Every structure is written in structure tokens, then in C-alpha cells.
PDB file of C-alpha atoms in Angstrom:
ATOM      1  CA  MET K   1     -17.500  17.685  -4.486  1.00 28.00           C
ATOM      2  CA  PRO K   2     -17.440  18.966  -0.901  1.00 30.00           C
ATOM      3  CA  ALA K   3     -14.434  21.105  -0.011  1.00 29.00           C
ATOM      4  CA  ASP K   4     -13.489  18.563   2.665  1.00 34.00           C
ATOM      5  CA  PHE K   5     -12.570  16.141  -0.112  1.00 33.00           C
ATOM      6  CA  ASP K   6     -11.015  18.506  -2.660  1.00 36.00           C
ATOM      7  CA  ARG K   7      -7.983  16.847  -4.256  1.00 40.00           C
ATOM      8  CA  PRO K   8      -7.110  14.544  -1.344  1.00 44.00           C
ATOM      9  CA  GLU K   9      -4.346  13.061  -3.459  1.00 42.00           C
ATOM     10  CA  ALA K  10      -2.550  16.444  -3.557  1.00 38.00           C
ATOM     11  CA  GLU K  11      -0.635  15.632  -0.397  1.00 49.00           C
ATOM     12  CA  ARG K  12       2.621  14.484  -1.974  1.00 55.00           C
ATOM     13  CA  PHE K  13       3.651  10.983  -1.045  1.00 67.00           C
ATOM     14  CA  ALA K  14       7.424  10.879  -0.611  1.00 72.00           C
ATOM     15  CA  LEU K  15       9.701   9.486   2.059  1.00 78.00           C
ATOM     16  CA  PRO K  16      12.935  11.133   3.240  1.00 77.00           C
ATOM     17  CA  PRO K  17      15.472  10.349   0.502  1.00 74.00           C
ATOM     18  CA  ALA K  18      18.109   8.948   2.846  1.00 72.00           C
ATOM     19  CA  ALA K  19      15.699   6.830   4.886  1.00 87.00           C
ATOM     20  CA  SER K  20      16.118   3.093   5.078  1.00 94.00           C
ATOM     21  CA  LEU K  21      12.906   1.391   4.041  1.00 96.00           C
ATOM     22  CA  ALA K  22      11.209  -1.901   4.923  1.00 97.00           C
ATOM     23  CA  ILE K  23       8.089  -2.914   2.958  1.00 97.00           C
ATOM     24  CA  VAL K  24       6.230  -5.694   4.747  1.00 97.00           C
ATOM     25  CA  GLY K  25       3.757  -7.785   2.784  1.00 95.00           C
ATOM     26  CA  ASN K  26       1.215 -10.240   4.129  1.00 93.00           C
ATOM     27  CA  ALA K  27       2.214 -13.646   2.737  1.00 92.00           C
ATOM     28  CA  PRO K  28       1.394 -16.279   5.386  1.00 88.00           C
ATOM     29  CA  GLU K  29       4.881 -17.738   4.930  1.00 89.00           C
ATOM     30  CA  ILE K  30       6.601 -14.540   6.009  1.00 89.00           C
ATOM     31  CA  GLY K  31       9.425 -15.477   8.341  1.00 84.00           C
ATOM     32  CA  ALA K  32      10.654 -13.963  11.576  1.00 87.00           C
ATOM     33  CA  ALA K  33      12.390 -10.670  10.819  1.00 93.00           C
ATOM     34  CA  ALA K  34      11.274  -8.404  13.648  1.00 95.00           C
ATOM     35  CA  HIS K  35      14.641  -6.838  14.451  1.00 95.00           C
ATOM     36  CA  GLU K  36      15.692  -5.977  10.909  1.00 95.00           C
ATOM     37  CA  ILE K  37      12.249  -4.641  10.025  1.00 96.00           C
ATOM     38  CA  ASP K  38      11.967  -2.482  13.142  1.00 96.00           C
ATOM     39  CA  GLU K  39      15.432  -0.991  12.635  1.00 96.00           C
ATOM     40  CA  ALA K  40      14.397   0.605   9.316  1.00 96.00           C
ATOM     41  CA  ASP K  41      13.667   4.331   9.325  1.00 95.00           C
ATOM     42  CA  CYS K  42      10.388   3.755   7.456  1.00 95.00           C
ATOM     43  CA  VAL K  43       8.276   0.616   7.855  1.00 97.00           C
ATOM     44  CA  VAL K  44       5.371   0.245   5.441  1.00 97.00           C
ATOM     45  CA  ARG K  45       2.707  -2.395   6.083  1.00 98.00           C
ATOM     46  CA  PHE K  46      -0.546  -3.423   4.432  1.00 97.00           C
ATOM     47  CA  ASN K  47      -4.123  -3.970   5.559  1.00 96.00           C
ATOM     48  CA  ASN K  48      -4.222  -6.442   8.482  1.00 95.00           C
ATOM     49  CA  ALA K  49      -0.411  -6.334   8.860  1.00 96.00           C
ATOM     50  CA  GLU K  50       0.563 -10.005   9.005  1.00 91.00           C
ATOM     51  CA  GLY K  51       2.848 -10.765  11.963  1.00 93.00           C
ATOM     52  CA  PHE K  52       2.616  -7.261  13.469  1.00 96.00           C
ATOM     53  CA  GLY K  53       3.535  -7.266  17.138  1.00 95.00           C
ATOM     54  CA  GLY K  54       5.335 -10.568  16.730  1.00 94.00           C
ATOM     55  CA  ARG K  55       7.595 -12.089  14.122  1.00 93.00           C
ATOM     56  CA  THR K  56       7.546  -9.037  11.823  1.00 95.00           C
ATOM     57  CA  GLY K  57       8.134  -6.407  14.496  1.00 96.00           C
ATOM     58  CA  SER K  58       6.091  -3.693  16.104  1.00 96.00           C
ATOM     59  CA  ARG K  59       6.793  -0.516  14.128  1.00 97.00           C
ATOM     60  CA  VAL K  60       4.752   0.909  11.290  1.00 97.00           C
ATOM     61  CA  THR K  61       5.304   4.370   9.884  1.00 96.00           C
ATOM     62  CA  HIS K  62       2.860   3.959   6.965  1.00 96.00           C
ATOM     63  CA  LEU K  63      -0.127   1.609   6.839  1.00 98.00           C
ATOM     64  CA  ALA K  64      -1.678   0.999   3.415  1.00 97.00           C
ATOM     65  CA  LEU K  65      -5.401   0.244   3.616  1.00 97.00           C
ATOM     66  CA  VAL K  66      -7.211  -0.962   0.502  1.00 96.00           C
ATOM     67  CA  ASN K  67     -10.043   1.507  -0.060  1.00 96.00           C
ATOM     68  CA  ARG K  68     -12.082  -0.393  -2.650  1.00 94.00           C
ATOM     69  CA  GLY K  69     -14.067  -3.570  -2.230  1.00 91.00           C
ATOM     70  CA  GLY K  70     -15.376  -5.639   0.608  1.00 92.00           C
ATOM     71  CA  GLN K  71     -12.387  -5.415   2.947  1.00 94.00           C
ATOM     72  CA  MET K  72     -12.780  -1.682   3.551  1.00 96.00           C
ATOM     73  CA  ARG K  73     -16.539  -2.129   3.880  1.00 95.00           C
ATOM     74  CA  GLU K  74     -15.903  -4.635   6.692  1.00 96.00           C
ATOM     75  CA  TRP K  75     -13.460  -2.268   8.412  1.00 97.00           C
ATOM     76  CA  LEU K  76     -15.942   0.594   8.266  1.00 97.00           C
ATOM     77  CA  ALA K  77     -18.493  -1.578  10.045  1.00 96.00           C
ATOM     78  CA  ASP K  78     -16.003  -2.433  12.814  1.00 97.00           C
ATOM     79  CA  ARG K  79     -16.404   0.128  15.604  1.00 95.00           C
ATOM     80  CA  ALA K  80     -13.093  -0.980  17.091  1.00 97.00           C
ATOM     81  CA  PHE K  81     -11.123  -0.621  13.856  1.00 98.00           C
ATOM     82  CA  LEU K  82      -9.146   2.426  15.007  1.00 98.00           C
ATOM     83  CA  GLU K  83      -8.103   0.516  18.123  1.00 97.00           C
ATOM     84  CA  ARG K  84      -6.362  -2.245  16.186  1.00 97.00           C
ATOM     85  CA  PRO K  85      -2.677  -2.304  17.167  1.00 97.00           C
ATOM     86  CA  ALA K  86      -1.295  -1.650  13.677  1.00 97.00           C
ATOM     87  CA  VAL K  87      -3.781   1.165  13.076  1.00 98.00           C
ATOM     88  CA  ARG K  88      -2.990   2.788  16.411  1.00 98.00           C
ATOM     89  CA  ALA K  89       0.759   2.541  15.776  1.00 98.00           C
ATOM     90  CA  ALA K  90       0.679   3.908  12.221  1.00 97.00           C
ATOM     91  CA  GLN K  91       2.111   7.399  11.786  1.00 96.00           C
ATOM     92  CA  ALA K  92       0.440   7.852   8.388  1.00 95.00           C
ATOM     93  CA  PHE K  93      -1.998   6.044   6.105  1.00 96.00           C
ATOM     94  CA  ILE K  94      -1.915   5.215   2.395  1.00 96.00           C
ATOM     95  CA  LEU K  95      -5.106   4.663   0.386  1.00 96.00           C
ATOM     96  CA  PRO K  96      -3.974   2.973  -2.841  1.00 95.00           C
ATOM     97  CA  PHE K  97      -6.917   3.899  -5.107  1.00 95.00           C
ATOM     98  CA  PRO K  98      -8.052   7.354  -6.231  1.00 94.00           C
ATOM     99  CA  MET K  99     -11.560   8.385  -5.294  1.00 93.00           C
ATOM    100  CA  LEU K 100     -14.260   7.487  -7.809  1.00 92.00           C
ATOM    101  CA  PRO K 101     -16.777  10.232  -8.601  1.00 90.00           C
ATOM    102  CA  ALA K 102     -20.051   9.499  -6.829  1.00 87.00           C
ATOM    103  CA  GLU K 103     -21.895   8.990 -10.130  1.00 88.00           C
ATOM    104  CA  GLU K 104     -19.447   6.207 -11.092  1.00 89.00           C
ATOM    105  CA  ASN K 105     -19.621   4.426  -7.749  1.00 88.00           C
ATOM    106  CA  GLY K 106     -22.731   2.339  -8.299  1.00 83.00           C
ATOM    107  CA  PRO K 107     -25.155   0.755  -8.406  1.00 88.00           C
ATOM    108  CA  GLU K 108     -23.172  -1.425  -5.975  1.00 88.00           C
ATOM    109  CA  PRO K 109     -20.525   0.788  -4.303  1.00 91.00           C
ATOM    110  CA  ILE K 110     -16.921  -0.372  -4.660  1.00 92.00           C
ATOM    111  CA  CYS K 111     -15.076   2.816  -3.662  1.00 95.00           C
ATOM    112  CA  TRP K 112     -15.076   3.651   0.049  1.00 95.00           C
ATOM    113  CA  THR K 113     -12.571   6.511  -0.059  1.00 95.00           C
ATOM    114  CA  ARG K 114     -14.917   9.178   1.315  1.00 94.00           C
ATOM    115  CA  GLU K 115     -15.915   6.953   4.198  1.00 95.00           C
ATOM    116  CA  ALA K 116     -12.294   5.947   4.875  1.00 97.00           C
ATOM    117  CA  LEU K 117     -11.253   9.598   4.990  1.00 96.00           C
ATOM    118  CA  ALA K 118     -14.078  10.381   7.401  1.00 96.00           C
ATOM    119  CA  LEU K 119     -12.913   7.520   9.616  1.00 97.00           C
ATOM    120  CA  LEU K 120      -9.186   8.292   9.525  1.00 97.00           C
ATOM    121  CA  ARG K 121      -8.999  12.080   9.438  1.00 95.00           C
ATOM    122  CA  PRO K 122      -9.954  12.558  13.119  1.00 96.00           C
ATOM    123  CA  THR K 123      -6.718  10.755  14.038  1.00 96.00           C
ATOM    124  CA  GLY K 124      -4.831  13.810  12.762  1.00 95.00           C
ATOM    125  CA  ARG K 125      -2.330  11.658  10.895  1.00 95.00           C
ATOM    126  CA  PRO K 126      -1.426  12.192   7.216  1.00 94.00           C
ATOM    127  CA  ILE K 127      -3.456  10.291   4.624  1.00 95.00           C
ATOM    128  CA  HIS K 128      -1.952   9.772   1.172  1.00 94.00           C
ATOM    129  CA  ILE K 129      -4.097   8.728  -1.786  1.00 94.00           C
ATOM    130  CA  LEU K 130      -2.183   7.300  -4.735  1.00 94.00           C
ATOM    131  CA  PRO K 131      -3.147   9.129  -7.946  1.00 92.00           C
ATOM    132  CA  GLU K 132      -4.485   7.686 -11.181  1.00 93.00           C
ATOM    133  CA  GLU K 133      -1.213   8.641 -12.893  1.00 94.00           C
ATOM    134  CA  LEU K 134       0.590   6.074 -10.760  1.00 94.00           C
ATOM    135  CA  HIS K 135      -1.974   3.429 -11.688  1.00 95.00           C
ATOM    136  CA  GLU K 136      -1.470   4.222 -15.359  1.00 95.00           C
ATOM    137  CA  ARG K 137       2.275   3.824 -14.975  1.00 95.00           C
ATOM    138  CA  ALA K 138       1.807   0.524 -13.129  1.00 96.00           C
ATOM    139  CA  ARG K 139      -0.400  -0.807 -15.919  1.00 96.00           C
ATOM    140  CA  ARG K 140       2.156   0.221 -18.553  1.00 96.00           C
ATOM    141  CA  LEU K 141       4.926  -1.584 -16.685  1.00 96.00           C
ATOM    142  CA  LEU K 142       2.914  -4.788 -16.302  1.00 97.00           C
ATOM    143  CA  ALA K 143       1.146  -4.812 -19.681  1.00 95.00           C
ATOM    144  CA  PRO K 144       3.923  -6.502 -21.722  1.00 93.00           C
ATOM    145  CA  SER K 145       3.671  -9.610 -19.513  1.00 90.00           C
ATOM    146  CA  THR K 146      -0.085  -9.563 -18.927  1.00 91.00           C
ATOM    147  CA  ALA K 147      -3.003 -10.748 -21.009  1.00 86.00           C
ATOM    148  CA  GLY K 148      -5.580  -7.967 -21.129  1.00 88.00           C
ATOM    149  CA  ARG K 149      -5.573  -4.842 -18.988  1.00 92.00           C
ATOM    150  CA  PRO K 150      -3.438  -5.331 -15.846  1.00 94.00           C
ATOM    151  CA  ASN K 151      -5.030  -4.851 -12.441  1.00 94.00           C
ATOM    152  CA  PRO K 152      -2.027  -4.134 -10.169  1.00 96.00           C
ATOM    153  CA  SER K 153      -2.059  -5.310  -6.566  1.00 95.00           C
ATOM    154  CA  THR K 154      -1.900  -2.918  -3.645  1.00 95.00           C
ATOM    155  CA  GLY K 155       1.593  -4.190  -2.830  1.00 96.00           C
ATOM    156  CA  PHE K 156       2.811  -3.385  -6.328  1.00 97.00           C
ATOM    157  CA  LEU K 157       1.197   0.063  -6.405  1.00 96.00           C
ATOM    158  CA  VAL K 158       2.565   1.108  -3.033  1.00 96.00           C
ATOM    159  CA  THR K 159       6.066  -0.216  -3.776  1.00 96.00           C
ATOM    160  CA  LEU K 160       6.077   1.655  -7.081  1.00 95.00           C
ATOM    161  CA  ALA K 161       5.041   4.839  -5.279  1.00 93.00           C
ATOM    162  CA  LEU K 162       7.719   4.356  -2.620  1.00 93.00           C
ATOM    163  CA  LEU K 163      10.446   3.938  -5.219  1.00 92.00           C
ATOM    164  CA  ASN K 164       9.163   6.724  -7.455  1.00 86.00           C
ATOM    165  CA  ASP K 165      11.202   9.536  -5.853  1.00 80.00           C
ATOM    166  CA  ARG K 166      13.807   7.372  -4.157  1.00 88.00           C
ATOM    167  CA  PRO K 167      17.335   8.260  -5.331  1.00 88.00           C
ATOM    168  CA  LEU K 168      19.053   5.600  -7.394  1.00 86.00           C
ATOM    169  CA  GLU K 169      22.010   5.659  -5.002  1.00 88.00           C
ATOM    170  CA  ALA K 170      19.815   5.026  -1.947  1.00 90.00           C
ATOM    171  CA  THR K 171      20.121   1.789  -0.002  1.00 92.00           C
ATOM    172  CA  PRO K 172      17.789  -0.790  -1.582  1.00 95.00           C
ATOM    173  CA  ALA K 173      14.362  -1.021  -0.039  1.00 96.00           C
ATOM    174  CA  ARG K 174      13.921  -4.313   1.812  1.00 96.00           C
ATOM    175  CA  ALA K 175      10.750  -6.226   0.940  1.00 97.00           C
ATOM    176  CA  TYR K 176       9.404  -8.975   3.185  1.00 96.00           C
ATOM    177  CA  GLY K 177       6.373 -11.213   2.890  1.00 94.00           C
ATOM    178  CA  PHE K 178       5.750 -10.817  -0.830  1.00 96.00           C
ATOM    179  CA  GLY K 179       4.336 -14.142  -2.020  1.00 94.00           C
ATOM    180  CA  PHE K 180       2.878 -12.964  -5.363  1.00 95.00           C
ATOM    181  CA  ALA K 181      -0.290 -14.963  -4.778  1.00 91.00           C
ATOM    182  CA  GLY K 182      -3.851 -14.221  -3.778  1.00 89.00           C
ATOM    183  CA  TRP K 183      -6.792 -12.775  -5.658  1.00 88.00           C
ATOM    184  CA  PRO K 184      -6.549 -14.220  -9.206  1.00 92.00           C
ATOM    185  CA  GLY K 185      -7.365 -10.885 -10.834  1.00 92.00           C
ATOM    186  CA  HIS K 186      -3.890  -9.498 -10.144  1.00 94.00           C
ATOM    187  CA  PRO K 187      -1.026 -10.203 -12.602  1.00 96.00           C
ATOM    188  CA  TRP K 188       1.175 -11.997 -10.079  1.00 96.00           C
ATOM    189  CA  ALA K 189       3.695 -13.412 -12.543  1.00 96.00           C
ATOM    190  CA  ALA K 190       4.250  -9.989 -14.116  1.00 96.00           C
ATOM    191  CA  GLU K 191       4.634  -8.382 -10.683  1.00 97.00           C
ATOM    192  CA  ARG K 192       7.123 -11.033  -9.601  1.00 96.00           C
ATOM    193  CA  ALA K 193       9.135 -10.376 -12.781  1.00 96.00           C
ATOM    194  CA  TRP K 194       9.135  -6.614 -12.100  1.00 97.00           C
ATOM    195  CA  PHE K 195      10.388  -7.164  -8.546  1.00 97.00           C
ATOM    196  CA  ALA K 196      13.157  -9.416  -9.904  1.00 96.00           C
ATOM    197  CA  GLU K 197      14.222  -6.646 -12.283  1.00 96.00           C
ATOM    198  CA  ALA K 198      14.109  -4.065  -9.488  1.00 96.00           C
ATOM    199  CA  GLN K 199      16.262  -6.337  -7.349  1.00 96.00           C
ATOM    200  CA  ALA K 200      18.780  -6.821 -10.157  1.00 96.00           C
ATOM    201  CA  ALA K 201      18.941  -3.027 -10.517  1.00 95.00           C
ATOM    202  CA  GLY K 202      19.680  -2.600  -6.805  1.00 95.00           C
ATOM    203  CA  ARG K 203      16.393  -0.886  -6.033  1.00 95.00           C
ATOM    204  CA  VAL K 204      14.823  -3.609  -3.874  1.00 96.00           C
ATOM    205  CA  ARG K 205      16.105  -6.519  -1.841  1.00 96.00           C
ATOM    206  CA  LEU K 206      13.409  -9.191  -1.856  1.00 95.00           C
ATOM    207  CA  HIS K 207      13.681 -11.441   1.177  1.00 94.00           C
ATOM    208  CA  PRO K 208      12.674 -15.066   0.553  1.00 91.00           C
ATOM    209  CA  LEU K 209       9.670 -16.514   2.317  1.00 91.00           C
ATOM    210  CA  ALA K 210      10.109 -19.026   5.108  1.00 84.00           C
ATOM    211  CA  ASP K 211       9.868 -22.712   4.198  1.00 68.00           C
TER     212      ASP K 211
END
């Protein structure tokens, strides 16, 4: 593997322990919460950042960009991708999936991590790649309520990573726009149940979607 890509996941992904945290999902029914989202110390958004610049505020400290599948392939083909408002505003990027070895990424490529790194690194902003160990933990957490091998969503993986080193006494992370719906391959019911448990434990405050 070229030295430029040696252990890209080694850059530890951890937020300041005392920071207030808003995690903003992309459910279409996300309500207007611009002020309370923007007042958080850390604002984490996903992919096309639903409501950014409007009803969900205009700050983003970390932007998670799915680095496997057709969405990243479309972004890589968009010459104006780096000029998108949420991308320009992001202070750091999160790639949720570890890089597949080249020999495992075929015959039809699904992993675009190398290309995403080549696109994002010239911005000079940190890029965090979530490690396989986190994926293994996510699958263990979801397995009891899932038929077969769980395939965690990006929102679940990133939230799990954000809470991983967060002190138990920290203010609960505030989660907006989590609809637990979308691609049918994700275990939405199991993820919803995990978020409910995290909320009961005071780790997350899940804001309801707008009617």
C-alpha cells in the first residue's frame, strides 16, 4: 500500500470531553432547530446535510461522508463537490468505512476510500476513518435484535464512535433528524431500540421528528 495511505484510520477520532454535541441526521421530517443546533460546540452532519443553511442551522464541525457505494461515486464525478456549502463549512471529515484492500474491491468497486482521501486531503482538514473494530462492536450491539449479520447505518456507526470516549457525566448528545428508515439493508428497528436505551441512560437526547 502506498505510504500516502498507510493506516489512515490511525488519526484518533475523539471530541473534546466537555463539548456539547449535536448530531444531525437527514430524515426529511427533521424540524426547524437551527438555533439549538448551531449553539453546540460540535455539530456533526451526514452526506448531503439535510436542512443545512436553513432550518437545521449553518454550522458543521464534522461532516460524515459515506465512502462505499454509489453515493461516493457520484460525488467523485462532481467537479463542484468541494464547493458545496456543507463541505466548504466542515472543519473535519469522517469516512465511516475502513479501506478495503485493492484485491477485495472488485470486480465492481464498492470502496472509494482512496479516491475520497485524494479528493479531501488537499483541503488540509482532518479526515477520520472509522476502524473495523468499531464496526465489529456495532454488529455485536445490534445482533441480538437482528436476523442475520447486522449492517449498521452510517448514522449508527458515527454516533457510536462519538459516544465511545465521551464521559458518562457529559451532557447528553442531542440527536436530530433520525428517522430510522431508508435503505432496507440496515437494521432500523434494532438501531431505534439502541438509541432508546442510550436515551434512557442519559447518553443521547433524541429529538422527535416534525409532524
